[in-house]
């Protein structure tokens, strides 16, 4: 095993799961077991909650906001010092190209820590004029113990969208990474120890969602769950968390439309549409998986997309030249291939890809980037989140139909608009039911810009000053001056 055995981080100490269980971590590009991690259960959650609570009422709660911000900033700095090592881990357990891990995901994770570090001592209450002779002021206080439950597609970045604001606002954290991708969360835990975080401020618990995840959601000692993952899992978490009335933010699935009008810069739109779906192997919650194309340019545009897609070849994720890595697991590959079969059965026209592929090693969960044309809005691949490199092209005749088709989804995470007409662009943006709208671009993010869903893509916002709302609570203090 390349990376050996990893333990849980609880109260600043590395330890085995209470019952000694472990689970394997597989490299999806080679199918080899690369590490074993502890498989935690309810007693480990109890221990992590006790450690997090002790840190919250102890050293972390007593530290000044400025000092806390400095530590969070340092963690970001330290992460960048270790960027090569951490990026390699991200690629090894997820299968994404090293260039994405090294130059995008891990730097963005560090940036997120440093952005929220700056807010630590700048969030404060107000004095409020009221009727009568009283002084009324508000305090902005942390929530307490926050659990971050994250998926396998951007393991460290999606963790940081939660961990960074939680810590900066003075909460303590229990981080539960996905079973497939636990290595970078554990690496972060070590970096937090190295830079001097007090024990218990950041705890990392690995193990399966249905056992340890569920135990976290039900635990009465946890004040908030910040979750990213599947919509059905999110609904289950919401039901379970109701019992203890936890604070909740949910960033869930998507089926995002990328709308191309006939007056767009078509070459730019082709690039945007392919990046929109094939970046991260399509395992991106905001992936532009529904391509809505103006009927007037449909054949020309889909021809260009198919041509570009056929040139994209999967490669070794550790090779810096690779732009398309391995699907994250055998189960996910099978799920995506099953959607391809469904699309063919329902009458979609396969214009590129559609099959499992190989990079010459005979191993690994690689898939050809895939494009279907002639998809109608009622077909399964126009409605369900595939979470893989599969683009479904649907046509429209005018602006109203484009908007109606774009909004015809239970999801509302993101959307793209390609047009040279500035009025049309802003009009369509105003009508789309989506948490993020990109005009003449796609899949761009910045820690300062909030991100989150409309409809069944979830609620709450991550990143930007909006996220701070979800990691603090307001206390109103009345002083009688009469
Ligand atoms: P899940 O939503 O099941 O997993 C996300 C996280 O939640 C993981 O850490 C998982 O742990 C944990 N989890 C699972 N069940 C529970 C539970 N009952 N209580 C608490 N935590 C839980 O996604 P999957 O990994 O199963 O992926 C399934 C599908 O979800 C994908 O094919 C894709 O369509 C979609 N998805 C969407 C994402 C998005 O960002 N929109 C992200 C990931 C997946 P564990 O890994 O141990 O199961």
mmCIF file of C-alpha atoms and ligand atoms in Angstrom, residues 149-153 158 176-180 207-210 213-214 217 227-230 233 237 251-254 285 332 335 385-387, ligand 1:
data_model
loop_
_atom_site.group_PDB
_atom_site.id
_atom_site.type_symbol
_atom_site.label_atom_id
_atom_site.label_comp_id
_atom_site.label_asym_id
_atom_site.label_seq_id
_atom_site.Cartn_x
_atom_site.Cartn_y
_atom_site.Cartn_z
ATOM 1 C CA UNK A 149 -20.038 16.378 5.551
ATOM 2 C CA UNK A 150 -18.523 16.482 2.094
ATOM 3 C CA UNK A 151 -18.546 14.474 -1.145
ATOM 4 C CA UNK A 152 -15.794 13.000 -3.290
ATOM 5 C CA UNK A 153 -15.764 15.295 -6.315
ATOM 6 C CA UNK A 158 -15.811 21.639 -0.709
ATOM 7 C CA UNK A 176 -16.342 13.934 7.606
ATOM 8 C CA UNK A 177 -14.926 13.384 4.138
ATOM 9 C CA UNK A 178 -16.470 10.959 1.624
ATOM 10 C CA UNK A 179 -15.385 7.341 2.026
ATOM 11 C CA UNK A 180 -13.796 7.346 -1.423
ATOM 12 C CA UNK A 207 -16.082 6.271 7.831
ATOM 13 C CA UNK A 208 -19.216 5.460 5.921
ATOM 14 C CA UNK A 209 -22.040 7.964 5.537
ATOM 15 C CA UNK A 210 -24.737 5.547 6.589
ATOM 16 C CA UNK A 213 -22.444 10.290 8.850
ATOM 17 C CA UNK A 214 -25.824 9.374 10.256
ATOM 18 C CA UNK A 217 -26.483 14.104 11.885
ATOM 19 C CA UNK A 227 -23.495 19.304 3.707
ATOM 20 C CA UNK A 228 -22.655 18.945 0.038
ATOM 21 C CA UNK A 229 -23.796 15.876 -1.864
ATOM 22 C CA UNK A 230 -26.712 14.160 -3.458
ATOM 23 C CA UNK A 233 -28.977 12.306 0.915
ATOM 24 C CA UNK A 237 -30.107 14.652 6.526
ATOM 25 C CA UNK A 251 -25.484 22.287 -1.388
ATOM 26 C CA UNK A 252 -27.068 19.566 -3.493
ATOM 27 C CA UNK A 253 -27.362 18.300 -7.020
ATOM 28 C CA UNK A 254 -27.837 20.139 -10.262
ATOM 29 C CA UNK A 285 -22.482 19.833 -9.091
ATOM 30 C CA UNK A 332 -19.883 5.864 -10.548
ATOM 31 C CA UNK A 335 -23.934 4.546 -13.088
ATOM 32 C CA UNK A 385 -28.150 14.365 -12.428
ATOM 33 C CA UNK A 386 -25.676 11.990 -14.072
ATOM 34 C CA UNK A 387 -22.524 13.366 -12.469
HETATM 35 P P1 LIG B 1 -23.749 11.250 -1.066
HETATM 36 O O1 LIG B 1 -24.635 12.419 -1.038
HETATM 37 O O2 LIG B 1 -24.304 9.967 -0.579
HETATM 38 O O3 LIG B 1 -22.424 11.532 -0.221
HETATM 39 C C1 LIG B 1 -21.953 12.790 0.192
HETATM 40 C C2 LIG B 1 -21.427 12.701 1.614
HETATM 41 O O4 LIG B 1 -22.479 12.364 2.504
HETATM 42 C C3 LIG B 1 -20.375 11.630 1.828
HETATM 43 O O5 LIG B 1 -19.446 12.055 2.802
HETATM 44 C C4 LIG B 1 -21.205 10.478 2.347
HETATM 45 O O6 LIG B 1 -20.438 9.535 3.044
HETATM 46 C C5 LIG B 1 -22.145 11.206 3.262
HETATM 47 N N1 LIG B 1 -23.372 10.506 3.581
HETATM 48 C C6 LIG B 1 -24.005 9.540 2.890
HETATM 49 N N2 LIG B 1 -25.120 9.148 3.537
HETATM 50 C C7 LIG B 1 -25.199 9.876 4.668
HETATM 51 C C8 LIG B 1 -26.107 9.945 5.757
HETATM 52 N N3 LIG B 1 -27.185 9.175 5.812
HETATM 53 N N4 LIG B 1 -25.873 10.804 6.764
HETATM 54 C C9 LIG B 1 -24.804 11.605 6.721
HETATM 55 N N5 LIG B 1 -23.888 11.578 5.733
HETATM 56 C C10 LIG B 1 -24.093 10.743 4.713
HETATM 57 O O7 LIG B 1 -23.212 11.089 -2.506
HETATM 58 P P2 LIG B 1 -22.584 9.754 -3.140
HETATM 59 O O8 LIG B 1 -21.166 9.752 -2.885
HETATM 60 O O9 LIG B 1 -23.330 8.538 -2.716
HETATM 61 O O10 LIG B 1 -22.883 10.001 -4.668
HETATM 62 C C11 LIG B 1 -24.147 9.634 -5.223
HETATM 63 C C12 LIG B 1 -24.576 10.623 -6.263
HETATM 64 O O11 LIG B 1 -24.755 11.883 -5.663
HETATM 65 C C13 LIG B 1 -23.577 10.899 -7.348
HETATM 66 O O12 LIG B 1 -23.628 9.978 -8.353
HETATM 67 C C14 LIG B 1 -23.988 12.253 -7.803
HETATM 68 O O13 LIG B 1 -25.038 12.179 -8.718
HETATM 69 C C15 LIG B 1 -24.472 12.897 -6.565
HETATM 70 N N6 LIG B 1 -23.479 13.782 -5.950
HETATM 71 C C16 LIG B 1 -23.670 15.105 -6.068
HETATM 72 C C17 LIG B 1 -22.753 15.964 -5.533
HETATM 73 C C18 LIG B 1 -22.913 17.424 -5.663
HETATM 74 O O14 LIG B 1 -21.998 18.170 -5.341
HETATM 75 N N7 LIG B 1 -24.047 17.882 -6.109
HETATM 76 C C19 LIG B 1 -21.552 15.497 -4.854
HETATM 77 C C20 LIG B 1 -21.461 14.059 -4.759
HETATM 78 C C21 LIG B 1 -22.408 13.264 -5.300
HETATM 79 P P3 LIG B 1 -19.869 8.239 2.239
HETATM 80 O O15 LIG B 1 -18.964 8.741 1.207
HETATM 81 O O16 LIG B 1 -19.169 7.513 3.300
HETATM 82 O O17 LIG B 1 -21.076 7.549 1.689
#
